[in-house]
Short mmCIF file of C-alpha atoms in Angstrom, two decimals:
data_model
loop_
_atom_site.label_atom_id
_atom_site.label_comp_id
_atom_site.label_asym_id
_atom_site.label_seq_id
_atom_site.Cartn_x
_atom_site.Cartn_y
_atom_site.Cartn_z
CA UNK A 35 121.27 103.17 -48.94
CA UNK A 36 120.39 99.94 -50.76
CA UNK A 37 120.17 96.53 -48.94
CA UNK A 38 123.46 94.51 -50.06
CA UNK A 39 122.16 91.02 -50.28
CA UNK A 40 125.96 89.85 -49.57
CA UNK A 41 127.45 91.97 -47.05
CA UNK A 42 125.71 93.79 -43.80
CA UNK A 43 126.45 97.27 -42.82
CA UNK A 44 129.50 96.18 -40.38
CA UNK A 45 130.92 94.35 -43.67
CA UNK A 46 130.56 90.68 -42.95
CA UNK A 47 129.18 88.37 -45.22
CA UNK A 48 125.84 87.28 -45.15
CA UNK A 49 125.25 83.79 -44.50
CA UNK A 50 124.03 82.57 -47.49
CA UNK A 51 126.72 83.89 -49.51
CA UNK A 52 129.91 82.85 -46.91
CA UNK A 53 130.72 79.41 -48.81
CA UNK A 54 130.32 81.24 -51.92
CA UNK A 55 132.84 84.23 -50.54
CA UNK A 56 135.22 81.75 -49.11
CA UNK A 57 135.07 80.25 -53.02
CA UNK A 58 135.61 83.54 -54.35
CA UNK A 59 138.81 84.19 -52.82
CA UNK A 60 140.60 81.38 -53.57
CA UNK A 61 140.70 82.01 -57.52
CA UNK A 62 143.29 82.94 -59.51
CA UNK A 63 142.43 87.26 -60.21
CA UNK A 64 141.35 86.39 -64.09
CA UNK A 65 139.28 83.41 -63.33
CA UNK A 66 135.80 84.87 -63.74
CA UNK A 67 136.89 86.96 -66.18
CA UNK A 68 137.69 84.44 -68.44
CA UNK A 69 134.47 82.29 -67.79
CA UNK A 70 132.63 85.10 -68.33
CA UNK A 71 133.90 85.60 -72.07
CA UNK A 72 133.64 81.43 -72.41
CA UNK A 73 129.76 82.06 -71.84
CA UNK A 74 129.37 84.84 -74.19
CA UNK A 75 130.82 82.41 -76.93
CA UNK A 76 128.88 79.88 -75.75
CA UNK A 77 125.17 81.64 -75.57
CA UNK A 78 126.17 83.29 -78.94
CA UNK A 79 126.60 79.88 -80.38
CA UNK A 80 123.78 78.42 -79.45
CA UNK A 81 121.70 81.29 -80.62
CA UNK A 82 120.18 82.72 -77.13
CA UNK A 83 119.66 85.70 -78.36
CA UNK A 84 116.33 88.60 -78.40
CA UNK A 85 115.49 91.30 -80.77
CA UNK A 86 114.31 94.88 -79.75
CA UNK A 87 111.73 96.29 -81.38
CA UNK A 88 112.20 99.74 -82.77
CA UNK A 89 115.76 98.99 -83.28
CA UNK A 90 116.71 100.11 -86.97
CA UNK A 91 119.35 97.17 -87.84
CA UNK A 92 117.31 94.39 -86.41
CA UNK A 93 119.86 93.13 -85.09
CA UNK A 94 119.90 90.07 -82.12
CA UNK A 95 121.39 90.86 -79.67
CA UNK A 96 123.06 88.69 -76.98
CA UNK A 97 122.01 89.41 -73.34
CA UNK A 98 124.66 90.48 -70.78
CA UNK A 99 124.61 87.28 -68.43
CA UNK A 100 126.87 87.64 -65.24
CA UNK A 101 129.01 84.72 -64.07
CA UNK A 102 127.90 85.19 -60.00
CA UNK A 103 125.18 84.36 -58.85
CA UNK A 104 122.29 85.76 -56.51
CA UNK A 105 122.21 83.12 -54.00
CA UNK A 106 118.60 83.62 -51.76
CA UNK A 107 117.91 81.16 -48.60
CA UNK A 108 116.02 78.45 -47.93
CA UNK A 109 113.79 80.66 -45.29
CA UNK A 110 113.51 83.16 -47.65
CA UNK A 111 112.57 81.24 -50.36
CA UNK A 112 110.01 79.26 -48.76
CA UNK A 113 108.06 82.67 -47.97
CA UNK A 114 108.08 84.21 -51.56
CA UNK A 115 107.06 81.32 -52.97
CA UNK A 116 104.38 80.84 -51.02
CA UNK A 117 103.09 84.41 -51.80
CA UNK A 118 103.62 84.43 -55.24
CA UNK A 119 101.41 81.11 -54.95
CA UNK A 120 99.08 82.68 -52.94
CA UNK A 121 98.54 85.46 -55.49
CA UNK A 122 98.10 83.64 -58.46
CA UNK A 123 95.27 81.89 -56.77
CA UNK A 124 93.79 84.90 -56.17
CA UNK A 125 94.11 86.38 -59.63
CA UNK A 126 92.69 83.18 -61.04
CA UNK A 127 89.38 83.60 -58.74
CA UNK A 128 89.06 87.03 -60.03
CA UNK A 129 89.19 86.08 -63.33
CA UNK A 130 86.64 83.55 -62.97
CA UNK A 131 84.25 85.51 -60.83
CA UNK A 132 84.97 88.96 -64.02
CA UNK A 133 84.21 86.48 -66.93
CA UNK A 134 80.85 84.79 -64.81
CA UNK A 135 79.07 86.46 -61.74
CA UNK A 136 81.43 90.00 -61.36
CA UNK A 137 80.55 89.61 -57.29
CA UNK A 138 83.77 92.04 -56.86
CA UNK A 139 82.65 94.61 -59.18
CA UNK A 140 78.77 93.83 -57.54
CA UNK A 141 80.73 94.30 -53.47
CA UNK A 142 81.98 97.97 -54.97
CA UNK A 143 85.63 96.37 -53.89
CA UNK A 144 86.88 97.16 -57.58
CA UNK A 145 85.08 100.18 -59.39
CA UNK A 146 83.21 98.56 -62.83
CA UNK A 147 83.87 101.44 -64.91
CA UNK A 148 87.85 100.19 -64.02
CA UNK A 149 87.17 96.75 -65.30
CA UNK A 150 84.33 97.17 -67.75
CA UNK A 151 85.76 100.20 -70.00
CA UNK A 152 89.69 98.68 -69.56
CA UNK A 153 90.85 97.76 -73.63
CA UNK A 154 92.41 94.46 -71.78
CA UNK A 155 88.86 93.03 -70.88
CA UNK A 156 87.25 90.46 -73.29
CA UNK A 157 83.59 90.93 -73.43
CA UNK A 158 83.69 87.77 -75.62
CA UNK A 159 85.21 85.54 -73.11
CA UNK A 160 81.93 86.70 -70.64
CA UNK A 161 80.35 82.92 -69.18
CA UNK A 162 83.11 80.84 -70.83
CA UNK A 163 84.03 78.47 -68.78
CA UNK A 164 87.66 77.15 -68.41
CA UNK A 165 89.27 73.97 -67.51
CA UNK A 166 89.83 73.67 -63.90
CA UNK A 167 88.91 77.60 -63.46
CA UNK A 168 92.35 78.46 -64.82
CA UNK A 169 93.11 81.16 -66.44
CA UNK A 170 96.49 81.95 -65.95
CA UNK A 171 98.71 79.27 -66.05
CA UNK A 172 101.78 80.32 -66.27
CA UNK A 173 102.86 84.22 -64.25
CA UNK A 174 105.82 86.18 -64.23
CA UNK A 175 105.79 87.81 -60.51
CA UNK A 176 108.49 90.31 -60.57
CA UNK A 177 109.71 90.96 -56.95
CA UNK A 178 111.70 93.43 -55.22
CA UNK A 179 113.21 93.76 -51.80
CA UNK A 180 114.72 96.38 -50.16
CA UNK A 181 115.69 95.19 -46.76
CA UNK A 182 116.27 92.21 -44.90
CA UNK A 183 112.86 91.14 -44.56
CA UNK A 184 111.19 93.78 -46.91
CA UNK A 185 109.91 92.09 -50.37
CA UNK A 186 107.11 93.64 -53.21
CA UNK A 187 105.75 92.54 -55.61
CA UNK A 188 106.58 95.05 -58.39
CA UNK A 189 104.32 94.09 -61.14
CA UNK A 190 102.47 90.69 -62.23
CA UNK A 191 103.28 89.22 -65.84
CA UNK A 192 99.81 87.60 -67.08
CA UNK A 193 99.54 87.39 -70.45
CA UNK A 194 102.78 85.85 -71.90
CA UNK A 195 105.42 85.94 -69.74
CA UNK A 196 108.76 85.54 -70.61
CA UNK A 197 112.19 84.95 -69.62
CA UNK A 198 111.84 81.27 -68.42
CA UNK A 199 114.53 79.71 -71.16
CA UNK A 200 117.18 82.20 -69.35
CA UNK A 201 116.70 80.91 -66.54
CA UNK A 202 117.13 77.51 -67.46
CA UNK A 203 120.29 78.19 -69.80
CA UNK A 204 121.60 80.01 -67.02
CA UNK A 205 121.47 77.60 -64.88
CA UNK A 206 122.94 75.15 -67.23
CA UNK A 207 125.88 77.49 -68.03
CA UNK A 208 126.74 77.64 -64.49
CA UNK A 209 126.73 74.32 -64.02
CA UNK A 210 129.29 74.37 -66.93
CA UNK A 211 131.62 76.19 -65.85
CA UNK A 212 131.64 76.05 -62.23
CA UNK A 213 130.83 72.42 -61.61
CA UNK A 214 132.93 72.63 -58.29
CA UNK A 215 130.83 75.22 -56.69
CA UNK A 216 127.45 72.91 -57.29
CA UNK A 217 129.62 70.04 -54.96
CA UNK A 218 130.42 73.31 -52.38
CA UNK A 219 126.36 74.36 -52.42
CA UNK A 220 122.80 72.76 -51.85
CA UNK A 221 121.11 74.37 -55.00
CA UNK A 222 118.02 73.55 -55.76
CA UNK A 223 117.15 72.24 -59.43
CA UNK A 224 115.18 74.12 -61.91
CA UNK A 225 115.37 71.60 -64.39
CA UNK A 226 112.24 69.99 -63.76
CA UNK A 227 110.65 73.03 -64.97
CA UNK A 228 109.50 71.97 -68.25
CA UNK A 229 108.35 68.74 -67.18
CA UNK A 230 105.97 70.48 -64.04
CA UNK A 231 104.51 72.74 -67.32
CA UNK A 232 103.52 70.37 -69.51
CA UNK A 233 102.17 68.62 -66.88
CA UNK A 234 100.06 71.43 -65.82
CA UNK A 235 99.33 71.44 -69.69
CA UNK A 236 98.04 68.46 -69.99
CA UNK A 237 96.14 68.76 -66.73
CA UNK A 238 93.53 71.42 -68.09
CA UNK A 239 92.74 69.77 -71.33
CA UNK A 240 89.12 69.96 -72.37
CA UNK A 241 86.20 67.72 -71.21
CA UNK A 242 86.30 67.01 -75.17
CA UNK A 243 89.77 65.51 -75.01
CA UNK A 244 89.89 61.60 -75.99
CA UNK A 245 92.86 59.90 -74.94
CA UNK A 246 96.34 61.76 -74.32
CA UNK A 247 95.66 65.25 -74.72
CA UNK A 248 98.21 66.76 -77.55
CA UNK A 249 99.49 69.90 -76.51
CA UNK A 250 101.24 72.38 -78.95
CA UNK A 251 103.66 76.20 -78.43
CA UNK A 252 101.77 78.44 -80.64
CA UNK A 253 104.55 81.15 -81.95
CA UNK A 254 104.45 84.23 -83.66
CA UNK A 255 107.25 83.19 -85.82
CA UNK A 256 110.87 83.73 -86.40
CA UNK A 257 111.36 87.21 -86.04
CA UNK A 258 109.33 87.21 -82.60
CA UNK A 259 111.82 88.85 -80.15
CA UNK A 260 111.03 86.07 -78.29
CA UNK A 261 111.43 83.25 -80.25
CA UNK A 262 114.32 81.41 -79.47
CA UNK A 263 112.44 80.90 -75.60
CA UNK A 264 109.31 79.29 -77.87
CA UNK A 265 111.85 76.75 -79.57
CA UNK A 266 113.48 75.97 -76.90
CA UNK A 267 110.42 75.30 -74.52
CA UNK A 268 108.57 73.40 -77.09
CA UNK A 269 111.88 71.10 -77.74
CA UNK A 270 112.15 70.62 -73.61
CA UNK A 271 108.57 70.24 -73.58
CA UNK A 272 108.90 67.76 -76.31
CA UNK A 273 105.60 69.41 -78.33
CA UNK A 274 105.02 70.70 -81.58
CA UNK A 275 106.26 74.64 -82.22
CA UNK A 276 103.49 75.85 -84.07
CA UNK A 277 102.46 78.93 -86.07
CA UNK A 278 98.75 80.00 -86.89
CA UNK A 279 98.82 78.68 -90.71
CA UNK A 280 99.98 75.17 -88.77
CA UNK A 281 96.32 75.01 -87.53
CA UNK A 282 92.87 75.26 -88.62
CA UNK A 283 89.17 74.97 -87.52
CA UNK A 284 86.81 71.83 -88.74
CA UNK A 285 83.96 70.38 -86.85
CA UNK A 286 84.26 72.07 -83.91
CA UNK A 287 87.73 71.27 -83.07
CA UNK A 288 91.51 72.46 -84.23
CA UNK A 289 93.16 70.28 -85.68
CA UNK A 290 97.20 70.59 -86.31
CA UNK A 291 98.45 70.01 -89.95
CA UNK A 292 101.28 67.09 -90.31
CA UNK A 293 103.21 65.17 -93.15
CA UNK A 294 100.42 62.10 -91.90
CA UNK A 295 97.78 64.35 -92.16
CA UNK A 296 95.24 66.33 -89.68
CA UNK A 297 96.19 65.52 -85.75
CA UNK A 298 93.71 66.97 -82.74
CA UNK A 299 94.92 69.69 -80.89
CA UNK A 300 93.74 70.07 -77.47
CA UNK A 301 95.63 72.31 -76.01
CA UNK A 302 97.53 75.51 -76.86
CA UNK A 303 99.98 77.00 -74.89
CA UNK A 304 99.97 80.54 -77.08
CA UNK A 305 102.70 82.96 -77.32
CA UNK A 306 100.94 85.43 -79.75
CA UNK A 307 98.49 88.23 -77.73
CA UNK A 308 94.59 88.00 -77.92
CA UNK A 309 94.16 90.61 -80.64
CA UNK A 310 95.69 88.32 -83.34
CA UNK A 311 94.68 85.09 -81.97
CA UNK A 312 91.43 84.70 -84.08
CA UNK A 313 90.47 87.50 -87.15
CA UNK A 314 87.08 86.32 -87.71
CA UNK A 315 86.99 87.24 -83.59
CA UNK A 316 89.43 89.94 -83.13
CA UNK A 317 91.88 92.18 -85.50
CA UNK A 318 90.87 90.83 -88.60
CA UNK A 319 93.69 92.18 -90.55
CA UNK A 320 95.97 89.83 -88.45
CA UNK A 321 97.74 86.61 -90.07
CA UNK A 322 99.17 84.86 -87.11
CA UNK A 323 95.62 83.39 -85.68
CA UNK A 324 93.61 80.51 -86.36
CA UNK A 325 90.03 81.78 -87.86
CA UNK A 326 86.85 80.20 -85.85
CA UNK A 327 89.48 79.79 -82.77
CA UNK A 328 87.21 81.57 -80.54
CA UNK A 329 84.39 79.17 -81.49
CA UNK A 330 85.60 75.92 -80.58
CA UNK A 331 87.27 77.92 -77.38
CA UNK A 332 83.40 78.96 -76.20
CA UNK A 333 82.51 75.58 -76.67
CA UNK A 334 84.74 73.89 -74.73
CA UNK A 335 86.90 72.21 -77.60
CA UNK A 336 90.21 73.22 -77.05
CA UNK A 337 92.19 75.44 -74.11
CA UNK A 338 94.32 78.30 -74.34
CA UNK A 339 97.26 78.84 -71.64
CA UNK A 340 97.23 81.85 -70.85
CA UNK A 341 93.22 82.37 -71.80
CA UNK A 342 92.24 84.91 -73.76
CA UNK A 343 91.72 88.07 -71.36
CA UNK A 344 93.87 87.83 -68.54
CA UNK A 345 95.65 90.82 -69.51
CA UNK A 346 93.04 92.51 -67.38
CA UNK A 347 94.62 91.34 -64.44
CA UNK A 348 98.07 92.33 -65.02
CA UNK A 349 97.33 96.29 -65.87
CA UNK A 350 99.07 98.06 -63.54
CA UNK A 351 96.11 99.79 -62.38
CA UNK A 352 94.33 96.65 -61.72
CA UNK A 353 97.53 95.37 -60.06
CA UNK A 354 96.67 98.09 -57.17
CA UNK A 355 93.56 95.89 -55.80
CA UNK A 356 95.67 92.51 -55.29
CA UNK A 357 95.57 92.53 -51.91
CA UNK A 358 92.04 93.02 -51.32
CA UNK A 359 91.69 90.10 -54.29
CA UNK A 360 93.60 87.96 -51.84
CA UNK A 361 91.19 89.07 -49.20
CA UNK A 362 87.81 88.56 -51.09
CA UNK A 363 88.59 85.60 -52.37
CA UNK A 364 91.09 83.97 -50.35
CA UNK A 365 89.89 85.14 -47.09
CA UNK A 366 93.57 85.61 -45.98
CA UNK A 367 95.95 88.14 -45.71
CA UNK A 368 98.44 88.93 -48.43
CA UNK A 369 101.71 87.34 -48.27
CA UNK A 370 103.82 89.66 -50.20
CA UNK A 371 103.15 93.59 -49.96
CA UNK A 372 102.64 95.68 -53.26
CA UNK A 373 104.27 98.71 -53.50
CA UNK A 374 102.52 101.85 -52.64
CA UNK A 375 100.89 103.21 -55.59
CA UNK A 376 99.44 106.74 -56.55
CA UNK A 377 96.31 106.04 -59.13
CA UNK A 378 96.64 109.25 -61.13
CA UNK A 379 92.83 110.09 -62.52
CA UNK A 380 92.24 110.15 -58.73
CA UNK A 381 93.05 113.89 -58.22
CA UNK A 382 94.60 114.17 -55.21
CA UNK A 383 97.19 111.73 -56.50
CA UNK A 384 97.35 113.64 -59.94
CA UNK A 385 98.16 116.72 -57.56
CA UNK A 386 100.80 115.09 -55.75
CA UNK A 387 102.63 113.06 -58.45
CA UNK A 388 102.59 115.87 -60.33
CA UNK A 389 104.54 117.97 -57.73
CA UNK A 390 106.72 115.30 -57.04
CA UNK A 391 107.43 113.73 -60.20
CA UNK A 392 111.75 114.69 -59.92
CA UNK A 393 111.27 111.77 -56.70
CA UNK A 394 108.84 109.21 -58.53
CA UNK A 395 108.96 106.02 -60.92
CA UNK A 396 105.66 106.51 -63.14
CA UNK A 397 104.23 103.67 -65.52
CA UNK A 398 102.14 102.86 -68.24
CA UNK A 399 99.29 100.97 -66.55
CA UNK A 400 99.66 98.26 -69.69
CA UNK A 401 103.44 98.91 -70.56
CA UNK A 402 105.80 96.94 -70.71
CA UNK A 403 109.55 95.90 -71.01
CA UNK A 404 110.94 99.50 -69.27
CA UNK A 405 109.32 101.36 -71.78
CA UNK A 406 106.42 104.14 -71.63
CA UNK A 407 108.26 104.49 -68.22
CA UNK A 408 109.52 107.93 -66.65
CA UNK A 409 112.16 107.28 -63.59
CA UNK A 410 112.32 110.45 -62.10
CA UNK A 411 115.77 110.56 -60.31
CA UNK A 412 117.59 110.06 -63.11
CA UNK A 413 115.36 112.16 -66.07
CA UNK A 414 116.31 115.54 -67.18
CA UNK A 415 113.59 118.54 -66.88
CA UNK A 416 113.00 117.97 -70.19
CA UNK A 417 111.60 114.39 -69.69
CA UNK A 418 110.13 115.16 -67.00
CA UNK A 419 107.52 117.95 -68.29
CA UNK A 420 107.39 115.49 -71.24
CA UNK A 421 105.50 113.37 -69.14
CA UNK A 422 103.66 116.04 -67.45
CA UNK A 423 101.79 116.49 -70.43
CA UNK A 424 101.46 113.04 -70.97
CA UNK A 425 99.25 112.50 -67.67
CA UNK A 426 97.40 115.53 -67.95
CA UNK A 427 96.40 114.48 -71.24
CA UNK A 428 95.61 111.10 -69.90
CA UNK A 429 95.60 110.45 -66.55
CA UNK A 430 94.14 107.05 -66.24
CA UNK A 431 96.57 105.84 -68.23
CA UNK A 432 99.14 106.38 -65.68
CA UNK A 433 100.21 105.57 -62.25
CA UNK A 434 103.17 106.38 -60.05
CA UNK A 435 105.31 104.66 -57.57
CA UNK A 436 107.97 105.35 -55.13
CA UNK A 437 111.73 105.13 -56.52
CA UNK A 438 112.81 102.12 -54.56
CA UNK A 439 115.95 101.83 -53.29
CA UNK A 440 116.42 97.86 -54.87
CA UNK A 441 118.80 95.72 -53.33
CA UNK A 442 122.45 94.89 -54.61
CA UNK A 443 124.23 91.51 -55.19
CA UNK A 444 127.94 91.27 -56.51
CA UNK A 445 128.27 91.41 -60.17
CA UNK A 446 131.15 91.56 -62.71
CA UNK A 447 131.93 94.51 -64.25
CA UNK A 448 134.74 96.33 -65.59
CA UNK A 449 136.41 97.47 -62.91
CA UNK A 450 136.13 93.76 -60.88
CA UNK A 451 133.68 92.34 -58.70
CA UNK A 452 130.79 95.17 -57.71
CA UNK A 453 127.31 95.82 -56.31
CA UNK A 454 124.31 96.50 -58.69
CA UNK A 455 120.60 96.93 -57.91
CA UNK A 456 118.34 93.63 -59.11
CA UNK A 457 114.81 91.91 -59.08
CA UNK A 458 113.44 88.88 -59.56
CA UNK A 459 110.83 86.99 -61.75
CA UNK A 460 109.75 84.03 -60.23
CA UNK A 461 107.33 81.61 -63.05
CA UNK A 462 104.29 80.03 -61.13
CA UNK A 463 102.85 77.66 -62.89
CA UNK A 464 98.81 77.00 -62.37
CA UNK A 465 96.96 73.86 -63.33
CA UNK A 466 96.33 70.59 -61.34
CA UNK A 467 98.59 72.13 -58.92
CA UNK A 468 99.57 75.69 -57.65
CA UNK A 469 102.82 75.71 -57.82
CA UNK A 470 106.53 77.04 -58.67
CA UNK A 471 110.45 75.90 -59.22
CA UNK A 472 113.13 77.50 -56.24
CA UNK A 473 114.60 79.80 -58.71
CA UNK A 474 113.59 82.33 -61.04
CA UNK A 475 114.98 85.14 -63.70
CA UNK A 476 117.10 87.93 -61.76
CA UNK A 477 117.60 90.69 -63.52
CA UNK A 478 120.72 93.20 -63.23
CA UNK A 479 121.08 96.74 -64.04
CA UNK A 480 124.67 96.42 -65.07
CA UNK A 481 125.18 100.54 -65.42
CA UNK A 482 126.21 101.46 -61.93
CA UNK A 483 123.22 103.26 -59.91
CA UNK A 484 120.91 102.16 -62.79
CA UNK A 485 117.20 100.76 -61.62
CA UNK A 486 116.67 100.14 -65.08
CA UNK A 487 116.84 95.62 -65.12
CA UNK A 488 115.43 94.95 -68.62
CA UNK A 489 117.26 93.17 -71.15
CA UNK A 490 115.75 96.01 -73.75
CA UNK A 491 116.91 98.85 -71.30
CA UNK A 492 120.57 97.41 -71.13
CA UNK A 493 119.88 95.05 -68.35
CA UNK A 494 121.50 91.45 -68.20
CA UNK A 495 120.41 88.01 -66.23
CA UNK A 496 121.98 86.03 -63.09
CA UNK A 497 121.42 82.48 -62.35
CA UNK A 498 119.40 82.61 -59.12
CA UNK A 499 120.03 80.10 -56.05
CA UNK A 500 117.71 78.91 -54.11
CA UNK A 501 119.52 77.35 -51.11
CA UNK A 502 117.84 74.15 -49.76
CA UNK A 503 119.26 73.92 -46.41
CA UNK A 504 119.86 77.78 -44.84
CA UNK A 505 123.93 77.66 -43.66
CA UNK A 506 123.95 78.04 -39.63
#
């Protein structure tokens, strides 16, 4: 049985949620109902809306976003967050140490042939150095719990995560339309989010930088699924939403085109993946780079947040040697657990998935977004010796995880007020400071007994509470 995050076993309410219970019974039966429908109208209007690629009308689609909210303690809080801290610290030394000396591959504590032969490594990014050492600066750390005190880390989001704006517009929404429940509760802001980024931002300029560094959101463009997030976090940020034809290369530098002419650009905070960030470097077919970007990268003329090759770090393969990153580098013990994880060109985990697959979730190691996924529960036969053949074909390409049994919070649905299974995506931000806001994205399956949270898959968002003083 899943953990209910509101109500124990006996059927009393958790402590966290009480206030928020007491709240709850006092409204009118159509209440939510009808605030629920006021923020669809609202989010439509203003445009927060995401594409999904592969869909044949291109059309934008609104995600679900429920009206109560996952309310997590103070206690609880404080212990994630300093886990998801401690891990991003640890994936930053690794990158370092993989781009400069490879001591982990040297110690045997991470095979080479892993690393070295993964299509997410950047050979051209070997003894550049960074500002500060940081490589990521901003992760996605999608958690899980499925107890009381049982949290995992499900997966770390390296390269460009995303989600962030919904998190803030949720947040904002709620405080919309229930401003009486903020006076009730001791939420914690997650406002200052965009302010702690560009911060960060502006922290790792390079040693080049004269003056006030100028930082600028590098986009794909409009028809990015993600692109309302980029417009919305360069307008909080108060920066420049750029596209590669924006930008160009002269004298060693990259400068930004503008109606008074070339401006400096000294930091880029890039939504576009390393493949099309540079063609004279990378895919040279692509149009959404900046040629000679690479260059004045080596040579210390401009940063990139997140740097070019991180997405090493957040293959799900690699994801399997956190904890002994967190040892090697750390020297401490890891905070949050992973969750156990079959590696499947190891045979005797080929040979045991493979029995088992009707029990098991298996992954792409560098998928993403709920796809190139097979959830074995809840897949026909047919599916199911689909993806036989897929990891017999290619076995490295795969790995393979318990079905987790993720916890429940109340959510509106049809039928009233209702349990459904969620996660969480905390944002830690890395630059002067290690750090993160008490909040994050959670992520509902809305289709009852669904473990399915994306916002591709059907999924929809709750604004998450982080309690600053835990209720006796």
């Amino acid at each position: 049985m899943a953990y209910d995050e509101m109500k124990s076993q006996a059927g009393g309410v958790r402590a966290p949620y009480r206030t928020y219970e007491n709240w709850l019974l006092s409204l009118p039966p159509d209440l939510l109902r009808r605030k629920h429908e006021e923020a669809d109208m609202l989010f439509r209007r203003l445009g927060i809306t995401f594409a999904v690629y592969g869909d044949q009308d291109g059309t934008e689609r609104l995600i679900p976003f429920d009206t109560v909210p996952r309310i997590i303690a103070a206690k609880e809080w404080k212990h994630l967050s300093t886990g998801c801290c401690q891990r991003v610290r640890a994936l930053n030394a690794f990158l370092t140490d993989l781009y400069h000396g490879q001591d982990i591959l040297k110690a045997g504590i991470i095979p080479k042939e892993h690393v070295l032969t993964n299509n997410m490594f950047r050979k051209e990014m070997m003894g550049i150095d960074v500002a500060r050492d940081v490589y990521v600066h901003v992760a996605g750390i999608d958690l899980v719990r499925t107890g009381e005190n049982d949290f995992y880390v499900l997966e770390d989001n390296l390269r460009s995560p995303s989600g962030v704006s919904y998190m803030l517009e949720n947040r904002a929404m709620m405080m919309r339309l229930f401003p009486d429940l903020f006076a009730r509760h001791r939420v914690a802001a997650v406002d200052d989010y965009p302010d702690i980024l560009i911060k960060n931002l502006r922290s790792v300029a390079p040693a080049k930088c004269k003056g006030d560094p100028t930082v600028v959101m590098m986009t794909p463009g409009y028809y990015n699924s993600a692109y309302f997030e980029h417009a919305f976090l360069a307008e909080q940020m108060g920066i420049e939403l750029v596209e590669g034809r924006d930008l160009f290369v002269s004298d060693g530098l990259v400068w930004m085109r503008t109606t008074r002419g070339p401006k400096r650009v000294d930091v880029i905070y890039r939504r576009i993946d390393d493949d099309f960030m540079d063609p004279d470097a990378f895919n040279p077919d692509s149009t959404l780079g900046v040629r000679g970007l690479l260059d004045v990268y080596r040579n210390g003329g401009v940063t990139l947040a997140n740097a070019i090759g991180t997405g090493v770090a957040d293959d799900k393969a690699t994801y399997t040697y956190v904890p002994e990153m967190i040892r090697f580098y750390l020297g401490e013990e890891p905070i949050l657990n992973n969750v156990p994880t079959w590696r499947l060109e190891r045979d005797d985990d080929r040979k045991y998935v493979l029995e088992h697959l009707g029990e098991l979730v298996v992954k792409e190691v560098q998928g993403a977004g709920g796809y190139g996924m097979l959830v074995g529960p809840t897949s026909t036969k047919a599916q199911i010796e689909e993806f036989r053949l897929r990891i017999l074909a290619n076995p490295s390409n795969y790995i393979a995880q318990p079905t987790l049994a993720l916890s429940t919070v109340p959510t509106l649905v049809e039928q009233g007020i209702a349990p459904r299974h969620v996660d969480l995506r905390p944002y830690v931000l890395a630059g002067e400071t290690v750090t993160l806001v008490p909040g994050g994205l959670t992520r509902v399956a809305l289709t009852e007994g669904s473990l399915v949270v994306n916002s591709s898959q059907g999924g929809g968002t709750k604004d998450t509470w982080v309690l600053e003083n835990d209720p006796c």
